[in-house]
Amino acid sequence: MTATPTTHATAPTTSATAADPAVNATAALALGDDALVLSHRLGEWAGHAPVLEEEVALANIALDLLGQARVLLSLVGDEDELAFLREERSFRNLQLVEQPNGDFACTIARQFYFSVHQHLLYRQLAAGDGPFAGLAGKAVKEVAYHQDHAEHWIVRLGDGTAESHERMQRACDALWRFTGEMFQPVDGLEVDPMALEALWLERVTEVLERATLTVPSGARTGAWAAGAGRQGLHTESFGRMLAEMQHLHRSHPGASW
Amino acid sequence: MVTGTAGRAQAAGGAEADTKLEAELRRLAGTVPDPELPVLTLEELGVIRGVRLLGPGSVEVRLTPTYTGCPAIEAMTSDIEQVLHDHGMTTVSVVKVLAPAWSTDDISAEGRRKLAEFGIAPPRHHAADEPVPLTLSVRCPHCGSTETELLSRFSSTACKALRRCVSCREPFDHFKEL
């Protein structure tokens, strides 16, 4: 750091540096982009959430994810360059997390599918001794709250009114085809995707049944399923999301508060 | 022989002075108030993991965030730098460490007392393997009643949940367990 006292806030250096050879960039980008993109989507609810408590909740979850993204992207390179200067095809996030917010049920279905997966994944990574163990050990405790939040809403809306039940079911059905991608193997992630998927299905089924919802029956893999985000192929709305997310940084390079 | 002994004694004396200085710098860094919860010091919050002299006038402080995305860490960093610069350190480097992960169990007893006095229900101690404890009651920091209910798992900052007291009807923040 500097030798003279500073008056503005300075970012602390992180103990894991970009030069860490043990870090697999493919894996760090995949996890980092998932967190970054979902964080941005959740941030879009600011000013629009159905009730104040939900506004605060979604913003808090977005903040946790942004914190995870900053750590993960910093393992690969400069976090700002990676977030704001990459083109659409260079992003490695799941197509699930880039899906538009839709109505509140769509946002909750996306949160539910992703947070159950992320919690299982981080719990496994935290138990190992790989390069993501430190972050995962910290993030898994935050994600437990995200999952809990989503599951409570699934149950409340699914087992609520006829209208809320129908919309929750529709949202769960619509996003189902994006869930298979979460269990494609990622280079550098030392987890067993099939074991993870079995645990995910078990939990998702249990919660959906508790919510009086039907487990969607559509394809999660194969030709009719979606998911090539890890290869850089994204859905239509992602480009528009990136344009909004990146425009300030691109219009005013190097600007600071 | 004599010179050797003197040299060793001097080295030992130097190391001792260093240790003393490190302890003093750690104490100073620990007195920095949390930017979001100024009733708590960083020592009471349990986020300072170590202070090490790297050379004359050069010190490294290891700091752990409460939440991965906690924005207060940047203010904490510059406040620590300021305090240690004022104490004659020319180079202060604050290093962020994630592991082992911070837990609300790291908040000291005095910190918990201050939180309650400030109107924030302190975190309960963790039950093992229970990531989101919901069953034990949280005491209202205003009237002391244990009849309180959860309004939202998320509140004004990442580390708090929003609750309401059923007895006195006041809403209050609860430092949620992590």
Short mmCIF file of C-alpha atoms in Angstrom, two decimals:
data_model
loop_
_atom_site.label_atom_id
_atom_site.label_comp_id
_atom_site.label_asym_id
_atom_site.label_seq_id
_atom_site.Cartn_x
_atom_site.Cartn_y
_atom_site.Cartn_z
CA MET A 1 0.00 0.00 0.00
CA THR A 2 1.00 3.65 -0.06
CA ALA A 3 3.50 5.21 2.27
CA THR A 4 1.34 8.25 2.89
CA PRO A 5 -1.97 8.29 4.70
CA THR A 6 -4.92 8.25 2.33
CA THR A 7 -8.23 9.95 2.87
CA HIS A 8 -10.31 7.82 0.53
CA ALA A 9 -11.27 4.19 1.01
CA THR A 10 -8.65 1.78 -0.25
CA ALA A 11 -9.38 -1.76 -1.32
CA PRO A 12 -7.46 -4.31 0.73
CA THR A 13 -5.26 -6.73 -1.13
CA THR A 14 -6.42 -10.32 -1.13
CA SER A 15 -4.18 -13.11 0.08
CA ALA A 16 -4.93 -15.25 -2.97
CA THR A 17 -3.32 -13.42 -5.85
CA ALA A 18 -4.00 -13.46 -9.57
CA ALA A 19 -0.72 -15.23 -10.13
CA ASP A 20 -1.78 -18.26 -8.07
CA PRO A 21 -0.89 -21.18 -10.37
CA ALA A 22 -3.20 -23.59 -8.55
CA VAL A 23 -6.29 -21.69 -9.68
CA ASN A 24 -8.01 -23.01 -12.76
CA ALA A 25 -9.20 -19.99 -14.76
CA THR A 26 -12.03 -21.90 -16.46
CA ALA A 27 -13.54 -22.90 -13.13
CA ALA A 28 -13.00 -19.48 -11.52
CA LEU A 29 -14.64 -17.74 -14.49
CA ALA A 30 -17.60 -20.13 -14.51
CA LEU A 31 -18.34 -19.63 -10.82
CA GLY A 32 -17.48 -15.94 -10.88
CA ASP A 33 -19.69 -15.20 -13.88
CA ASP A 34 -22.61 -17.11 -12.36
CA ALA A 35 -22.36 -14.93 -9.26
CA LEU A 36 -21.82 -11.68 -11.16
CA VAL A 37 -24.66 -12.13 -13.64
CA LEU A 38 -27.19 -13.30 -11.07
CA SER A 39 -26.16 -10.44 -8.81
CA HIS A 40 -26.87 -7.97 -11.59
CA ARG A 41 -30.25 -9.53 -12.39
CA LEU A 42 -31.28 -9.34 -8.73
CA GLY A 43 -30.09 -5.74 -8.61
CA GLU A 44 -32.63 -4.94 -11.32
CA TRP A 45 -35.35 -5.43 -8.69
CA ALA A 46 -34.17 -2.35 -6.78
CA GLY A 47 -37.09 0.05 -6.80
CA HIS A 48 -39.48 -2.57 -8.21
CA ALA A 49 -39.81 -5.33 -5.61
CA PRO A 50 -43.34 -6.16 -4.41
CA VAL A 51 -42.67 -5.16 -0.79
CA LEU A 52 -39.89 -3.27 0.98
CA GLU A 53 -38.61 -6.33 2.86
CA GLU A 54 -38.22 -8.19 -0.43
CA GLU A 55 -36.42 -5.27 -2.00
CA VAL A 56 -33.92 -5.37 0.85
CA ALA A 57 -33.66 -9.16 0.71
CA LEU A 58 -32.95 -9.33 -3.03
CA ALA A 59 -30.41 -6.51 -2.78
CA ASN A 60 -28.66 -8.30 0.09
CA ILE A 61 -28.49 -11.55 -1.87
CA ALA A 62 -27.16 -9.59 -4.85
CA LEU A 63 -24.48 -8.07 -2.61
CA ASP A 64 -23.36 -11.47 -1.32
CA LEU A 65 -23.11 -12.74 -4.89
CA LEU A 66 -21.20 -9.66 -5.99
CA GLY A 67 -18.71 -10.23 -3.18
CA GLN A 68 -18.21 -13.82 -4.33
CA ALA A 69 -17.83 -12.67 -7.93
CA ARG A 70 -15.16 -10.13 -6.99
CA VAL A 71 -13.07 -12.76 -5.21
CA LEU A 72 -13.45 -15.30 -8.02
CA LEU A 73 -12.79 -12.93 -10.90
CA SER A 74 -9.78 -11.48 -9.08
CA LEU A 75 -8.28 -14.97 -9.16
CA VAL A 76 -8.30 -14.76 -12.96
CA GLY A 77 -7.33 -11.14 -13.59
CA ASP A 78 -8.52 -7.58 -13.09
CA GLU A 79 -12.10 -7.80 -11.79
CA ASP A 80 -13.26 -4.57 -13.48
CA GLU A 81 -11.82 -5.48 -16.86
CA LEU A 82 -13.40 -8.91 -16.66
CA ALA A 83 -16.79 -7.59 -15.63
CA PHE A 84 -17.03 -4.54 -17.83
CA LEU A 85 -14.86 -5.09 -20.89
CA ARG A 86 -15.61 -8.65 -21.97
CA GLU A 87 -17.96 -9.34 -24.86
CA GLU A 88 -21.00 -11.54 -24.49
CA ARG A 89 -19.31 -14.62 -25.96
CA SER A 90 -16.53 -14.48 -23.37
CA PHE A 91 -18.88 -14.87 -20.41
CA ARG A 92 -19.04 -18.38 -18.96
CA ASN A 93 -22.13 -18.17 -16.76
CA LEU A 94 -25.00 -20.62 -16.85
CA GLN A 95 -27.90 -19.59 -19.05
CA LEU A 96 -30.16 -20.02 -16.01
CA VAL A 97 -28.75 -17.04 -14.13
CA GLU A 98 -29.04 -14.65 -17.09
CA GLN A 99 -32.76 -15.30 -17.58
CA PRO A 100 -34.82 -12.12 -17.18
CA ASN A 101 -36.47 -11.49 -13.81
CA GLY A 102 -39.97 -11.98 -15.22
CA ASP A 103 -42.61 -11.83 -12.53
CA PHE A 104 -41.69 -12.45 -8.89
CA ALA A 105 -42.39 -16.18 -9.30
CA CYS A 106 -39.80 -16.41 -12.12
CA THR A 107 -37.19 -14.68 -9.98
CA ILE A 108 -37.93 -17.03 -7.08
CA ALA A 109 -37.84 -20.14 -9.29
CA ARG A 110 -34.44 -19.05 -10.65
CA GLN A 111 -33.22 -18.31 -7.11
CA PHE A 112 -34.48 -21.67 -5.91
CA TYR A 113 -32.88 -23.79 -8.63
CA PHE A 114 -29.60 -21.92 -8.45
CA SER A 115 -29.20 -21.55 -4.68
CA VAL A 116 -29.90 -25.24 -4.01
CA HIS A 117 -27.21 -26.07 -6.57
CA GLN A 118 -24.75 -23.45 -5.31
CA HIS A 119 -25.14 -24.55 -1.72
CA LEU A 120 -24.43 -28.19 -2.57
CA LEU A 121 -21.48 -27.22 -4.78
CA TYR A 122 -19.88 -24.84 -2.28
CA ARG A 123 -20.37 -27.28 0.55
CA GLN A 124 -18.38 -29.85 -1.41
CA LEU A 125 -15.70 -27.35 -2.42
CA ALA A 126 -15.41 -26.13 1.18
CA ALA A 127 -14.81 -29.68 2.38
CA GLY A 128 -11.89 -30.15 -0.02
CA ASP A 129 -8.50 -28.46 -0.07
CA GLY A 130 -8.63 -27.01 -3.58
CA PRO A 131 -8.13 -23.36 -4.56
CA PHE A 132 -11.81 -22.51 -3.93
CA ALA A 133 -12.06 -24.03 -0.45
CA GLY A 134 -11.52 -20.71 1.35
CA LEU A 135 -14.12 -18.78 -0.59
CA ALA A 136 -16.57 -21.69 -0.60
CA GLY A 137 -16.25 -22.11 3.17
CA LYS A 138 -17.25 -18.50 3.59
CA ALA A 139 -19.88 -18.31 0.85
CA VAL A 140 -21.68 -21.53 1.77
CA LYS A 141 -22.94 -19.88 4.95
CA GLU A 142 -24.30 -16.92 2.99
CA VAL A 143 -25.88 -19.13 0.35
CA ALA A 144 -27.67 -21.11 3.09
CA TYR A 145 -29.70 -17.96 3.71
CA HIS A 146 -30.36 -17.49 -0.02
CA GLN A 147 -31.65 -21.03 -0.29
CA ASP A 148 -33.76 -20.66 2.82
CA HIS A 149 -35.26 -17.44 1.45
CA ALA A 150 -36.12 -19.01 -1.92
CA GLU A 151 -37.57 -22.18 -0.40
CA HIS A 152 -39.85 -20.23 1.93
CA TRP A 153 -41.21 -18.31 -1.07
CA ILE A 154 -41.67 -21.49 -3.13
CA VAL A 155 -43.78 -22.95 -0.35
CA ARG A 156 -45.68 -19.75 0.34
CA LEU A 157 -46.54 -19.09 -3.29
CA GLY A 158 -47.05 -22.72 -4.30
CA ASP A 159 -49.26 -23.45 -1.32
CA GLY A 160 -50.90 -20.03 -1.45
CA THR A 161 -53.80 -18.82 -3.59
CA ALA A 162 -54.92 -20.40 -6.85
CA GLU A 163 -53.28 -17.49 -8.69
CA SER A 164 -49.95 -17.70 -6.86
CA HIS A 165 -49.92 -21.50 -7.23
CA GLU A 166 -50.46 -21.29 -10.96
CA ARG A 167 -47.81 -18.63 -11.50
CA MET A 168 -45.26 -20.43 -9.31
CA GLN A 169 -45.87 -23.65 -11.24
CA ARG A 170 -45.54 -21.86 -14.56
CA ALA A 171 -42.24 -20.28 -13.52
CA CYS A 172 -40.80 -23.59 -12.27
CA ASP A 173 -41.83 -25.25 -15.55
CA ALA A 174 -40.40 -22.48 -17.72
CA LEU A 175 -36.94 -22.54 -16.14
CA TRP A 176 -36.70 -26.33 -15.85
CA ARG A 177 -34.94 -26.77 -19.17
CA PHE A 178 -32.09 -24.53 -17.97
CA THR A 179 -31.30 -26.68 -14.92
CA GLY A 180 -29.41 -29.51 -16.65
CA GLU A 181 -26.53 -27.20 -17.47
CA MET A 182 -25.66 -26.83 -13.80
CA PHE A 183 -24.43 -30.41 -13.80
CA GLN A 184 -22.19 -30.35 -16.83
CA PRO A 185 -18.61 -30.99 -15.71
CA VAL A 186 -16.43 -27.89 -15.44
CA ASP A 187 -12.69 -28.19 -15.99
CA GLY A 188 -10.91 -27.58 -12.69
CA LEU A 189 -13.90 -28.16 -10.41
CA GLU A 190 -13.22 -31.26 -8.39
CA VAL A 191 -16.77 -32.36 -7.77
CA ASP A 192 -18.85 -35.25 -9.03
CA PRO A 193 -21.61 -33.61 -11.12
CA MET A 194 -23.80 -36.70 -11.11
CA ALA A 195 -23.75 -37.02 -7.35
CA LEU A 196 -24.47 -33.31 -7.10
CA GLU A 197 -27.40 -33.63 -9.49
CA ALA A 198 -28.94 -36.49 -7.52
CA LEU A 199 -28.80 -34.45 -4.31
CA TRP A 200 -30.20 -31.40 -6.13
CA LEU A 201 -33.12 -33.35 -7.57
CA GLU A 202 -33.89 -34.84 -4.20
CA ARG A 203 -34.03 -31.44 -2.49
CA VAL A 204 -35.94 -29.72 -5.30
CA THR A 205 -38.50 -32.51 -5.40
CA GLU A 206 -38.95 -32.39 -1.64
CA VAL A 207 -39.55 -28.63 -1.57
CA LEU A 208 -41.82 -28.56 -4.63
CA GLU A 209 -43.96 -31.32 -3.14
CA ARG A 210 -44.14 -29.47 0.16
CA ALA A 211 -45.35 -26.47 -1.85
CA THR A 212 -48.07 -28.62 -3.49
CA LEU A 213 -46.34 -28.03 -6.83
CA THR A 214 -45.63 -30.62 -9.51
CA VAL A 215 -42.02 -31.43 -10.34
CA PRO A 216 -41.67 -30.31 -13.98
CA SER A 217 -41.44 -33.18 -16.45
CA GLY A 218 -39.71 -31.55 -19.43
CA ALA A 219 -36.25 -32.36 -20.69
CA ARG A 220 -33.27 -31.06 -18.68
CA THR A 221 -30.64 -32.44 -21.05
CA GLY A 222 -30.46 -33.24 -24.74
CA ALA A 223 -31.70 -31.44 -27.82
CA TRP A 224 -34.74 -29.84 -26.22
CA ALA A 225 -32.95 -28.59 -23.15
CA ALA A 226 -31.10 -25.28 -22.96
CA GLY A 227 -27.61 -24.57 -21.74
CA ALA A 228 -24.39 -23.69 -23.48
CA GLY A 229 -23.47 -20.69 -21.34
CA ARG A 230 -20.27 -22.40 -20.21
CA GLN A 231 -19.21 -22.45 -23.87
CA GLY A 232 -20.04 -18.75 -24.28
CA LEU A 233 -23.40 -19.16 -25.99
CA HIS A 234 -26.06 -17.06 -24.34
CA THR A 235 -29.75 -16.30 -24.69
CA GLU A 236 -31.11 -13.21 -26.36
CA SER A 237 -31.74 -11.05 -23.32
CA PHE A 238 -28.19 -11.44 -22.00
CA GLY A 239 -26.74 -8.98 -24.53
CA ARG A 240 -29.16 -6.29 -23.40
CA MET A 241 -28.34 -6.98 -19.77
CA LEU A 242 -24.62 -6.64 -20.49
CA ALA A 243 -25.15 -3.41 -22.43
CA GLU A 244 -26.75 -1.88 -19.35
CA MET A 245 -24.24 -3.37 -16.93
CA GLN A 246 -21.21 -2.25 -18.93
CA HIS A 247 -22.21 1.05 -20.47
CA LEU A 248 -21.08 3.35 -17.65
CA HIS A 249 -17.63 1.82 -17.45
CA ARG A 250 -17.24 1.80 -21.23
CA SER A 251 -18.52 5.37 -21.64
CA HIS A 252 -16.28 6.75 -18.89
CA PRO A 253 -13.14 4.58 -18.75
CA GLY A 254 -11.24 4.95 -15.51
CA ALA A 255 -13.90 7.06 -13.83
CA SER A 256 -14.17 6.80 -10.05
CA TRP A 257 -16.57 8.11 -7.42
CA MET B 1 32.28 -14.96 23.55
CA VAL B 2 31.36 -11.73 25.19
CA THR B 3 30.45 -10.07 21.92
CA GLY B 4 28.42 -13.13 20.95
CA THR B 5 26.41 -13.06 24.13
CA ALA B 6 25.89 -9.34 23.80
CA GLY B 7 24.81 -9.83 20.19
CA ARG B 8 22.32 -12.50 21.17
CA ALA B 9 21.00 -10.41 24.01
CA GLN B 10 20.61 -7.48 21.67
CA ALA B 11 18.81 -9.62 19.10
CA ALA B 12 16.53 -11.05 21.76
CA GLY B 13 15.91 -7.54 23.06
CA GLY B 14 15.05 -6.41 19.52
CA ALA B 15 12.65 -9.31 18.98
CA GLU B 16 11.04 -8.57 22.30
CA ALA B 17 10.59 -4.92 21.36
CA ASP B 18 9.12 -6.01 18.02
CA THR B 19 6.64 -8.30 19.72
CA LYS B 20 5.70 -5.49 22.06
CA LEU B 21 5.26 -3.12 19.13
CA GLU B 22 3.18 -5.70 17.24
CA ALA B 23 0.92 -6.11 20.25
CA GLU B 24 0.57 -2.36 20.51
CA LEU B 25 -0.23 -2.02 16.79
CA ARG B 26 -2.75 -4.82 17.05
CA ARG B 27 -4.38 -3.10 19.98
CA LEU B 28 -4.54 0.15 17.98
CA ALA B 29 -5.97 -1.54 14.88
CA GLY B 30 -8.49 -3.23 17.15
CA THR B 31 -9.76 0.10 18.49
CA VAL B 32 -10.98 1.16 15.03
CA PRO B 33 -14.79 1.33 15.12
CA ASP B 34 -16.84 -0.71 12.68
CA PRO B 35 -17.99 1.77 10.00
CA GLU B 36 -21.53 0.36 9.91
CA LEU B 37 -21.92 -0.48 13.60
CA PRO B 38 -19.79 2.18 15.28
CA VAL B 39 -20.59 0.89 18.78
CA LEU B 40 -18.37 -2.10 18.02
CA THR B 41 -14.62 -2.04 17.59
CA LEU B 42 -12.96 -4.30 15.05
CA GLU B 43 -11.46 -6.28 17.96
CA GLU B 44 -14.92 -6.89 19.44
CA LEU B 45 -16.25 -7.84 16.01
CA GLY B 46 -13.44 -10.38 15.75
CA VAL B 47 -12.27 -9.51 12.24
CA ILE B 48 -8.58 -8.82 12.91
CA ARG B 49 -6.64 -11.99 12.32
CA GLY B 50 -3.11 -10.78 12.98
CA VAL B 51 -0.61 -7.95 12.88
CA ARG B 52 2.97 -8.57 11.77
CA LEU B 53 5.95 -6.25 11.47
CA LEU B 54 7.59 -6.66 8.08
CA GLY B 55 10.46 -4.26 8.77
CA PRO B 56 11.08 -0.91 10.40
CA GLY B 57 7.96 1.20 9.92
CA SER B 58 6.31 -1.50 7.82
CA VAL B 59 3.40 -3.56 9.06
CA GLU B 60 0.91 -6.08 7.66
CA VAL B 61 -2.60 -6.41 9.08
CA ARG B 62 -4.68 -9.47 8.29
CA LEU B 63 -8.38 -8.67 8.14
CA THR B 64 -11.31 -11.00 7.46
CA PRO B 65 -14.68 -9.80 6.09
CA THR B 66 -17.92 -10.61 7.89
CA TYR B 67 -19.63 -11.27 4.55
CA THR B 68 -17.80 -11.88 1.27
CA GLY B 69 -19.42 -8.80 -0.24
CA CYS B 70 -19.28 -6.61 2.85
CA PRO B 71 -18.64 -3.09 1.51
CA ALA B 72 -17.43 -1.91 4.93
CA ILE B 73 -14.13 -3.74 4.45
CA GLU B 74 -12.78 -0.88 2.34
CA ALA B 75 -13.58 1.71 5.01
CA MET B 76 -12.09 -0.60 7.66
CA THR B 77 -8.93 -0.89 5.59
CA SER B 78 -8.43 2.85 5.21
CA ASP B 79 -9.28 3.47 8.89
CA ILE B 80 -6.68 0.90 9.99
CA GLU B 81 -4.13 2.45 7.65
CA GLN B 82 -4.84 5.89 9.08
CA VAL B 83 -4.49 4.79 12.70
CA LEU B 84 -1.24 2.94 12.10
CA HIS B 85 0.21 5.77 10.00
CA ASP B 86 -0.55 8.09 12.90
CA HIS B 87 1.44 5.71 15.10
CA GLY B 88 4.55 6.14 12.94
CA MET B 89 4.14 3.27 10.51
CA THR B 90 5.13 4.41 7.01
CA THR B 91 3.92 1.32 5.16
CA VAL B 92 0.68 -0.36 6.19
CA SER B 93 -0.61 -3.22 4.11
CA VAL B 94 -4.02 -4.66 4.91
CA VAL B 95 -4.47 -8.16 3.57
CA LYS B 96 -7.92 -9.69 3.23
CA VAL B 97 -8.12 -13.32 4.40
CA LEU B 98 -11.17 -15.53 3.82
CA ALA B 99 -10.21 -18.73 5.61
CA PRO B 100 -11.06 -19.74 8.19
CA ALA B 101 -14.41 -18.07 7.57
CA TRP B 102 -15.57 -15.48 10.07
CA SER B 103 -18.47 -16.52 12.25
CA THR B 104 -20.76 -14.54 14.53
CA ASP B 105 -19.26 -16.68 17.31
CA ASP B 106 -16.15 -14.50 16.86
CA ILE B 107 -17.99 -11.47 18.32
CA SER B 108 -16.79 -10.97 21.90
CA ALA B 109 -19.05 -11.00 24.96
CA GLU B 110 -18.49 -7.26 25.34
CA GLY B 111 -19.42 -6.80 21.67
CA ARG B 112 -22.66 -8.69 22.21
CA ARG B 113 -23.51 -6.56 25.23
CA LYS B 114 -22.91 -3.37 23.23
CA LEU B 115 -25.03 -4.59 20.32
CA ALA B 116 -28.00 -5.24 22.61
CA GLU B 117 -27.53 -1.85 24.25
CA PHE B 118 -27.51 -0.28 20.78
CA GLY B 119 -30.87 -1.89 19.97
CA ILE B 120 -29.59 -4.80 17.88
CA ALA B 121 -30.31 -8.30 19.12
CA PRO B 122 -26.93 -10.08 19.28
CA PRO B 123 -26.40 -13.35 17.39
CA ARG B 124 -27.08 -16.62 19.15
CA HIS B 125 -24.25 -19.13 19.43
CA HIS B 126 -24.11 -21.62 16.64
CA ALA B 127 -25.47 -25.10 16.87
CA ALA B 128 -23.16 -27.35 14.89
CA ASP B 129 -24.26 -28.20 11.36
CA GLU B 130 -27.27 -25.89 11.43
CA PRO B 131 -26.66 -23.21 8.81
CA VAL B 132 -29.89 -21.27 9.36
CA PRO B 133 -31.01 -21.59 12.96
CA LEU B 134 -34.64 -20.56 13.28
CA THR B 135 -35.97 -22.33 16.32
CA LEU B 136 -34.44 -20.59 19.35
CA SER B 137 -36.10 -17.35 20.34
CA VAL B 138 -34.46 -13.97 19.87
CA ARG B 139 -34.88 -11.49 22.72
CA CYS B 140 -36.26 -8.03 21.94
CA PRO B 141 -33.48 -5.51 22.66
CA HIS B 142 -36.08 -2.88 23.67
CA CYS B 143 -38.31 -4.63 26.21
CA GLY B 144 -36.56 -7.95 26.76
CA SER B 145 -39.47 -10.09 25.64
CA THR B 146 -38.68 -13.38 23.92
CA GLU B 147 -41.96 -13.19 21.98
CA THR B 148 -40.52 -11.95 18.72
CA GLU B 149 -41.13 -12.86 15.09
CA LEU B 150 -39.10 -12.80 11.90
CA LEU B 151 -40.12 -10.20 9.32
CA SER B 152 -37.28 -10.77 6.85
CA ARG B 153 -34.07 -12.77 6.78
CA PHE B 154 -32.37 -9.70 5.31
CA SER B 155 -32.20 -6.17 6.66
CA SER B 156 -30.31 -2.87 6.49
CA THR B 157 -26.92 -4.54 6.13
CA ALA B 158 -25.82 -8.00 4.99
CA CYS B 159 -25.25 -9.17 8.55
CA LYS B 160 -28.70 -8.45 9.97
CA ALA B 161 -32.24 -9.85 9.85
CA LEU B 162 -35.38 -7.82 10.54
CA ARG B 163 -37.64 -8.89 13.42
CA ARG B 164 -40.60 -7.53 15.34
CA CYS B 165 -41.42 -7.80 19.02
CA VAL B 166 -44.89 -9.23 19.63
CA SER B 167 -44.98 -7.71 23.14
CA CYS B 168 -43.93 -4.09 22.53
CA ARG B 169 -44.59 -4.11 18.75
CA GLU B 170 -41.24 -2.47 17.98
CA PRO B 171 -39.32 -3.70 14.94
CA PHE B 172 -35.64 -4.36 15.52
CA ASP B 173 -32.53 -5.66 13.80
CA HIS B 174 -31.05 -9.01 14.72
CA PHE B 175 -27.39 -9.75 14.00
CA LYS B 176 -28.05 -13.05 12.29
CA GLU B 177 -25.95 -16.11 12.89
CA LEU B 178 -23.29 -16.87 10.33
#
